[in-house]
Amino acid sequence: MNERMLQTLEYNKMKDQLKAYVSSSLGRALVEKLKPSSTYEDVKEMLEQTEEGHKILRLKGNVPLGGMKDIRAHVKRAEIGGMLNESELLEIGGTLYAGRRLKSFIETIFEEDLIDIPHVENLVDGIAVLAELEKQIAQAIDEHGEILTSASSALRSIRQQIKSHESAVRSKLDQITRSKDHQSKLSDQVVTIRNDRYVIPVKQEYRQSFGGIVHDQSSSGATVFVEPQSVVTINNQLREAKVNERREIERILMELSEGVQLHQEALLENTNRLAELDFLFAKAFYARSLDGVLPTLNDERHLRFLQARHPLLEADEVVPIDVEIGDTYNSLVITGPNTGGKTVTLKTVGLLTLMAQSGLFLPVEEESEASVFATVYADIGDEQSIEQSLSTFSSHMTNIVSILEQLDHESLVLFDELGAGTDPTEGAALAISILDEVYQRGARVVATTHYSELKGYAYNREGVMNASVEFDVDTLQPTYRLLTGVPGRSNAFAISRRLGLNERVIKGAEAEVSAESQQVEEMISSLEEKRKEAEEEQRAAEKWRREAEKLHSELEQELEQFEQEKEKQLSEAEEKAEAEVQKARTEAESIINDLRELQKEGHHVKEHELIDAKKRLQDAPPELSKKQQKIKKKAKQSQEIKEGDEVKVISFGQIGTVVEKINESEFQVQLGIMKMNVSKEDMEKRKTAPEPKKTKPVARVMSNEPVKPELDLRGERFDQAMHRVEKYIDEAVLAGYAQVHIIHGKGTGALRKGVKEYLKNHRNVKSTRDGGMNEGGIGNTVVELK
């Protein structure tokens, strides 16, 4: 991928967007080095890495990436025995903490086992946790890059000395500045520092009054800064203590630097892995910002971008487009007005291809497909060169010549306004010849043009498809929508009418246009009207489908709620009835006990009558059973089950077919796509398998209507069309045809592909081919029958 092409397709501007999502200079450096790969395996791995980062963001919402620094230069200096300063060591400690925190975060996701992230897991596994070195740095250096007093006992002692000496010096100097004898000799009653020594400001004429050392004087010379003799000794002691402090700090820094040297390999490996992770998550954050999706990747140079949006355009301004190339056709010729979106379409196709080959998600809809091209070539925009004295045409042609010298079957080529800048007749002829050359070499090509001659080009060439950018004549504005399969129509006359040009002038102009051109325009106009009608019908059908799905979902919920409520009420009724029965039993037992007491007292109550009464009470309660008990009771009834019977498996509530009898109490049952062993008691017989009928000769009843030598499927739905093809081939064979035509049109190619796949394996089909120039081209499949 050459730099000029990347610049043309604004790849570097896209990378600038990506840079906004890195967390460190480590990730930024990898973004700057990012280039599209032309190897399928590499692209697949890069997309998988981005997908893993995207999964983590969806699961956790964010990732702790702060604190990473590029410490490789620091580690290299420590490696050769250099002493690192406080800020360098602080960056190393911060990076160690960042790596440990990120590793812990990712390991938590591993433990939850909610998503599969092998690439991230591999990167994180290689991050070494150097807890001791991290702790030593944190205990020695504060967050502002200053050595802590607690870094060593020696440093603590030295700093206590410094504090003591400073206090003594300031105390003596304060006594001098407050003394009434000396106040008139001082320029100001303050203690200041010169040459790292405490001094007082003395008027020039009194410099000898204090003795000691003069360290500085004011710019006017009226004031000198004197270190009085009385504090020289203490200042010397203070100076010595500060030298000792510096030596101790250097010793501490050297000790920490040696620790860095000891772990140099682990630190460098950590840095490299953190850079990869920062870059990986930057791609994931960028994907989220674009509302991007993972495209299906293929190595067949087939692009299918659904509702694709250019990432550099504002989301509320861009008009999504559907564009496909490389399946049923390899060349796409786009016509339409200026500023209608043709160039944006080219750049969208080119940039999205480069993004996919860089391991990035695309701003497209689900089920979009991307492929890997060895090279992408683009000739886009005004290439006029004043420095080289080249016209627009010459500059374009120079670029095209270079492209034609290098492209092959693994290339994607983008031509903007092919053949423009010269005589229209010659330019159109040249454009057609260039497109033929690119097509013959097997490359995929998307080209835009103004030339009307190229509108018919797609109809006369197999593997070439027309497309156009839509223009609204009523508003005199482009809609920026891409219409595949429909060439752009000239709107000059319609626009002129809308702008008020005299009708007589327009009629005169129309008379100058050939009848053939007028027919082409009328055909294009008719195609546009039919397309709009089809889109309206599709929108209406989609609306009804959504409403039906919504209604179906609501009914399912209501049915489920009804069943739950029914079960609840049954359960409550059973509980209530059981409670009443239990109450009755308790009362009855009480009555019987009272009767026994009466019997004991001599009243005439027979024992067998008490026993009979108690038995009747026990038998009195109704048999209350749960739903499952009722079902099991019903299932246990005598029923004969054999292979082929339709049964209901009670425990699952599913209907199935008996496949095989395993033993007297167990059968194998087909439930949907599953086969399972089910006990006889868990089955309820629904339908008995039909008895096999004796085969009889069957006579085919032929229709009185003769079978035509062609079948027209245009406008048919796919399922209905395939059913008609199956029926038609059988009728054609019986009618004795050796060859038939199946007309399916060009369209999106789905119906054509389906027909060819079906015919390829049909027992009565000898061969198939596309129609010739006079047979409808690729819109007609000619079938040779056996």
Coordinates of C-alpha atoms in Angstrom, one line a residue, residues 5-324:
M5 CA -3.0 6.0 -2.1
L6 CA -3.3 6.1 1.7
Q7 CA -3.2 9.9 1.5
T8 CA -5.9 10.0 -1.2
L9 CA -8.2 7.8 0.8
E10 CA -7.6 9.8 3.9
Y11 CA -6.3 6.9 5.9
N12 CA -4.0 9.1 8.0
K13 CA -7.0 11.3 9.0
M14 CA -8.7 8.1 10.1
K15 CA -5.6 7.3 12.2
D16 CA -5.8 10.7 13.8
Q17 CA -9.3 9.8 15.0
L18 CA -7.9 6.5 16.4
K19 CA -5.1 8.3 18.3
A20 CA -7.7 10.1 20.4
Y21 CA -8.5 6.8 22.1
V22 CA -4.9 5.7 23.1
S23 CA -3.9 6.1 26.8
S24 CA -0.2 6.5 26.4
S25 CA 2.6 7.4 24.0
L26 CA 3.1 3.6 23.7
G27 CA -0.3 3.1 22.0
R28 CA 0.2 6.3 20.0
A29 CA 3.4 5.0 18.5
L30 CA 1.7 1.8 17.4
V31 CA -1.2 3.8 15.8
E32 CA 1.4 5.9 13.9
K33 CA 3.0 2.7 12.6
L34 CA -0.3 1.1 11.7
K35 CA -0.6 0.1 8.0
P36 CA -3.1 -2.2 6.2
S37 CA -2.0 -5.8 6.0
S38 CA -2.4 -7.8 2.8
T39 CA -2.2 -11.2 4.5
Y40 CA -5.5 -12.9 5.3
E41 CA -4.2 -14.6 8.4
D42 CA -2.8 -11.4 9.8
V43 CA -6.0 -9.4 9.1
K44 CA -8.1 -12.2 10.7
E45 CA -5.9 -12.2 13.9
M46 CA -6.0 -8.3 14.1
L47 CA -9.8 -8.3 13.8
E48 CA -10.0 -11.0 16.5
Q49 CA -7.9 -8.9 18.9
T50 CA -10.2 -5.9 18.3
E51 CA -13.2 -8.1 18.8
E52 CA -11.9 -9.2 22.2
G53 CA -11.3 -5.7 23.3
H54 CA -14.8 -4.8 22.2
K55 CA -16.2 -7.7 24.2
I56 CA -14.5 -6.5 27.3
L57 CA -15.8 -3.0 26.8
R58 CA -19.4 -4.3 26.4
L59 CA -19.0 -6.4 29.5
K60 CA -17.2 -3.9 31.8
G61 CA -17.8 -0.5 30.2
N62 CA -14.2 0.6 30.7
V63 CA -10.6 -0.6 31.1
P64 CA -8.0 0.7 33.6
L65 CA -5.3 1.9 31.3
G66 CA -3.9 5.0 33.0
G67 CA -0.3 5.3 34.3
M68 CA 1.5 3.6 31.4
K69 CA 4.8 5.3 30.3
D70 CA 7.4 4.5 27.6
I71 CA 10.2 3.5 30.0
R72 CA 12.3 1.7 27.5
A73 CA 15.0 4.5 27.3
H74 CA 15.2 4.5 31.2
V75 CA 15.6 0.8 31.3
K76 CA 18.3 0.9 28.7
R77 CA 20.2 3.5 30.6
A78 CA 20.0 1.5 33.8
E79 CA 21.2 -1.5 31.8
I80 CA 24.6 0.2 31.1
G81 CA 25.0 1.2 34.7
G82 CA 23.5 4.7 34.6
M83 CA 21.8 6.3 37.6
L84 CA 18.1 7.1 37.0
N85 CA 16.6 10.3 38.4
E86 CA 13.5 10.6 40.5
S87 CA 11.1 11.3 37.7
E88 CA 12.4 8.4 35.6
L89 CA 12.1 6.0 38.5
L90 CA 8.6 7.3 39.3
E91 CA 7.6 6.5 35.7
I92 CA 8.9 3.0 36.0
G93 CA 7.0 2.5 39.3
G94 CA 3.8 3.9 37.7
T95 CA 4.1 1.6 34.7
L96 CA 4.6 -1.4 37.0
Y97 CA 1.5 -0.4 38.9
A98 CA -0.5 0.1 35.7
G99 CA 0.6 -3.4 34.4
R100 CA -0.3 -5.0 37.7
R101 CA -3.7 -3.3 37.8
L102 CA -4.6 -4.2 34.2
K103 CA -3.4 -7.8 34.7
S104 CA -5.7 -8.1 37.8
F105 CA -8.6 -6.6 35.9
I106 CA -8.3 -9.0 33.0
E107 CA -7.7 -12.0 35.3
T108 CA -11.0 -11.2 37.0
I109 CA -12.7 -11.6 33.6
F110 CA -11.0 -15.0 33.1
E111 CA -12.3 -16.1 36.5
E112 CA -15.9 -15.1 35.6
D113 CA -15.5 -17.1 32.3
L114 CA -18.2 -15.0 30.6
I115 CA -16.3 -14.3 27.3
D116 CA -13.5 -16.0 25.3
I117 CA -10.5 -13.6 25.0
P118 CA -7.4 -15.8 24.1
H119 CA -5.3 -13.0 22.5
V120 CA -5.8 -10.6 25.5
E121 CA -5.2 -13.5 27.9
N122 CA -1.9 -14.3 26.1
L123 CA -0.7 -10.6 26.3
V124 CA -1.6 -10.3 30.0
D125 CA 0.0 -13.6 30.9
G126 CA 3.4 -12.2 29.8
I127 CA 3.2 -9.2 32.1
A128 CA 5.5 -9.7 35.1
V129 CA 4.4 -8.5 38.5
L130 CA 7.5 -7.0 40.1
A131 CA 5.9 -6.1 43.4
E132 CA 9.1 -5.7 45.4
L133 CA 10.6 -3.2 42.9
E134 CA 7.4 -1.3 42.7
K135 CA 7.2 -1.2 46.5
Q136 CA 10.8 0.1 46.8
I137 CA 10.2 2.9 44.4
A138 CA 6.9 3.9 46.0
Q139 CA 8.5 4.0 49.5
A140 CA 11.4 6.1 48.2
I141 CA 9.8 8.7 45.9
D142 CA 6.6 10.6 46.4
E143 CA 4.0 11.4 43.6
H144 CA 5.7 14.7 42.9
G145 CA 9.1 13.1 42.2
E146 CA 10.7 14.0 45.5
I147 CA 12.8 11.6 47.6
L148 CA 10.9 10.7 50.8
T149 CA 12.5 11.2 54.2
S150 CA 11.5 7.6 55.0
A151 CA 13.6 6.3 52.1
S152 CA 16.4 5.5 54.5
S153 CA 17.3 6.0 58.2
A154 CA 20.5 7.9 57.1
L155 CA 18.5 10.3 55.1
R156 CA 16.1 10.8 58.0
S157 CA 19.0 11.7 60.3
I158 CA 20.6 14.0 57.8
R159 CA 17.4 15.9 57.2
Q160 CA 16.9 16.3 60.9
Q161 CA 20.4 17.9 61.1
I162 CA 19.5 20.2 58.2
K163 CA 16.3 21.3 59.9
S164 CA 18.2 21.9 63.1
H165 CA 21.0 24.0 61.4
E166 CA 18.4 26.0 59.4
S167 CA 16.5 26.8 62.6
A168 CA 19.7 27.9 64.4
V169 CA 20.8 30.1 61.5
R170 CA 17.4 31.8 61.1
S171 CA 17.2 32.3 64.9
K172 CA 20.5 34.2 65.0
L173 CA 19.7 36.2 61.9
D174 CA 16.3 37.1 63.2
Q175 CA 17.9 38.4 66.4
I176 CA 20.1 40.7 64.3
T177 CA 17.2 42.0 62.1
R178 CA 15.1 42.6 65.2
S179 CA 17.9 44.4 67.1
K180 CA 17.3 48.2 67.4
D181 CA 21.0 48.8 67.0
H182 CA 21.1 47.2 63.6
Q183 CA 17.7 48.1 62.1
S184 CA 19.0 51.4 60.8
K185 CA 21.9 49.6 59.1
L186 CA 19.6 47.1 57.2
S187 CA 17.9 47.8 53.9
D188 CA 15.1 45.4 55.0
Q189 CA 14.4 43.4 58.1
V190 CA 14.3 40.0 56.3
V191 CA 16.4 36.9 56.1
T192 CA 17.1 35.7 52.5
I193 CA 19.4 33.2 50.7
R194 CA 22.3 33.8 48.3
N195 CA 24.6 31.1 47.0
D196 CA 22.7 28.6 49.1
R197 CA 23.6 30.4 52.3
Y198 CA 21.4 32.5 54.7
V199 CA 22.2 36.2 54.5
I200 CA 20.7 39.6 55.5
P201 CA 20.4 42.8 53.3
V202 CA 22.8 45.5 54.6
K203 CA 23.2 49.1 53.4
Q204 CA 26.4 49.6 51.5
E205 CA 27.9 52.0 54.0
Y206 CA 27.5 49.6 56.9
R207 CA 28.9 46.5 55.2
Q208 CA 31.8 46.4 57.7
S209 CA 29.6 46.5 60.8
F210 CA 28.6 42.8 60.7
G211 CA 31.9 41.2 59.6
G212 CA 31.5 37.9 57.8
I213 CA 31.2 37.4 54.0
V214 CA 29.5 39.5 51.3
H215 CA 27.7 37.2 48.8
D216 CA 25.9 39.6 46.5
Q217 CA 24.7 43.1 46.0
S218 CA 21.6 44.8 44.5
S219 CA 21.6 46.2 41.0
S220 CA 21.9 49.7 42.3
G221 CA 24.7 48.8 44.6
A222 CA 23.0 50.4 47.6
T223 CA 22.4 47.0 49.3
V224 CA 24.8 44.2 49.9
F225 CA 23.9 40.7 51.1
V226 CA 26.0 39.8 54.0
E227 CA 26.5 36.5 55.9
P228 CA 27.4 37.7 59.4
Q229 CA 30.5 36.2 61.0
S230 CA 28.2 34.8 63.8
V231 CA 26.4 32.4 61.5
V232 CA 29.3 31.4 59.2
T233 CA 30.1 28.3 61.2
I234 CA 26.4 27.2 61.3
N235 CA 26.0 27.9 57.6
N236 CA 29.1 25.7 56.9
Q237 CA 27.5 22.9 58.9
L238 CA 24.2 23.3 57.1
R239 CA 26.1 23.3 53.7
E240 CA 27.9 20.1 54.7
A241 CA 24.6 18.4 55.8
K242 CA 23.0 19.3 52.4
V243 CA 26.0 17.7 50.6
N244 CA 25.5 14.6 52.7
E245 CA 21.8 14.7 51.8
R246 CA 22.6 14.8 48.1
R247 CA 25.1 11.9 48.5
E248 CA 22.5 9.8 50.3
I249 CA 19.8 10.6 47.7
E250 CA 22.3 9.5 44.9
R251 CA 23.0 6.3 46.8
I252 CA 19.2 5.6 47.1
L253 CA 18.7 6.4 43.4
M254 CA 21.6 4.2 42.4
E255 CA 20.2 1.3 44.5
L256 CA 16.8 1.6 42.8
S257 CA 18.5 1.9 39.4
E258 CA 20.4 -1.4 40.1
G259 CA 17.0 -3.0 40.9
V260 CA 15.7 -1.8 37.5
Q261 CA 18.9 -3.2 35.9
L262 CA 18.2 -6.5 37.5
H263 CA 14.7 -6.7 36.0
Q264 CA 15.5 -5.1 32.7
E265 CA 14.1 -7.9 30.5
A266 CA 10.8 -8.2 32.4
L267 CA 10.4 -4.4 32.3
L268 CA 11.0 -4.2 28.5
E269 CA 8.6 -7.1 27.9
N270 CA 6.0 -5.5 30.2
T271 CA 6.3 -2.2 28.2
N272 CA 5.9 -3.9 24.9
R273 CA 2.8 -5.9 26.1
L274 CA 1.2 -2.8 27.6
A275 CA 1.8 -1.0 24.3
E276 CA -0.1 -3.8 22.5
L277 CA -2.9 -3.7 25.0
D278 CA -3.2 0.1 24.8
F279 CA -3.4 -0.2 21.0
L280 CA -5.9 -3.1 21.2
F281 CA -8.2 -1.2 23.5
A282 CA -7.9 2.0 21.5
K283 CA -9.2 0.1 18.5
A284 CA -12.1 -1.2 20.6
F285 CA -12.9 2.3 21.9
Y286 CA -12.8 3.6 18.4
A287 CA -15.2 0.8 17.2
R288 CA -17.6 1.8 20.0
S289 CA -17.4 5.5 19.0
L290 CA -18.3 4.6 15.3
D291 CA -21.0 2.1 16.4
G292 CA -18.9 -0.2 14.3
V293 CA -19.3 -4.0 13.8
L294 CA -17.0 -6.8 13.0
P295 CA -17.2 -7.6 9.3
T296 CA -17.3 -11.2 8.0
L297 CA -13.8 -11.7 6.5
N298 CA -13.3 -13.6 3.2
D299 CA -10.3 -14.3 1.0
E300 CA -12.4 -14.2 -2.2
R301 CA -12.1 -10.4 -2.8
H302 CA -15.9 -10.0 -2.2
L303 CA -17.0 -6.8 -0.6
R304 CA -20.5 -6.3 0.8
F305 CA -20.9 -3.1 2.9
L306 CA -24.5 -2.6 4.2
Q307 CA -25.5 0.9 5.4
A308 CA -21.8 1.9 5.2
R309 CA -20.9 5.3 6.6
H310 CA -17.7 7.3 5.9
P311 CA -16.0 7.5 9.3
L312 CA -14.7 11.1 8.8
L313 CA -18.2 12.5 8.1
E314 CA -20.5 13.6 10.9
A315 CA -22.9 10.9 11.9
D316 CA -25.9 13.1 11.5
E317 CA -24.9 14.3 8.0
V318 CA -23.7 11.1 6.3
V319 CA -26.1 9.1 4.2
P320 CA -25.5 5.3 4.6
I321 CA -25.0 3.3 1.4
D322 CA -25.2 -0.3 0.4
V323 CA -22.4 -1.4 -2.0
E324 CA -21.3 -4.8 -3.1

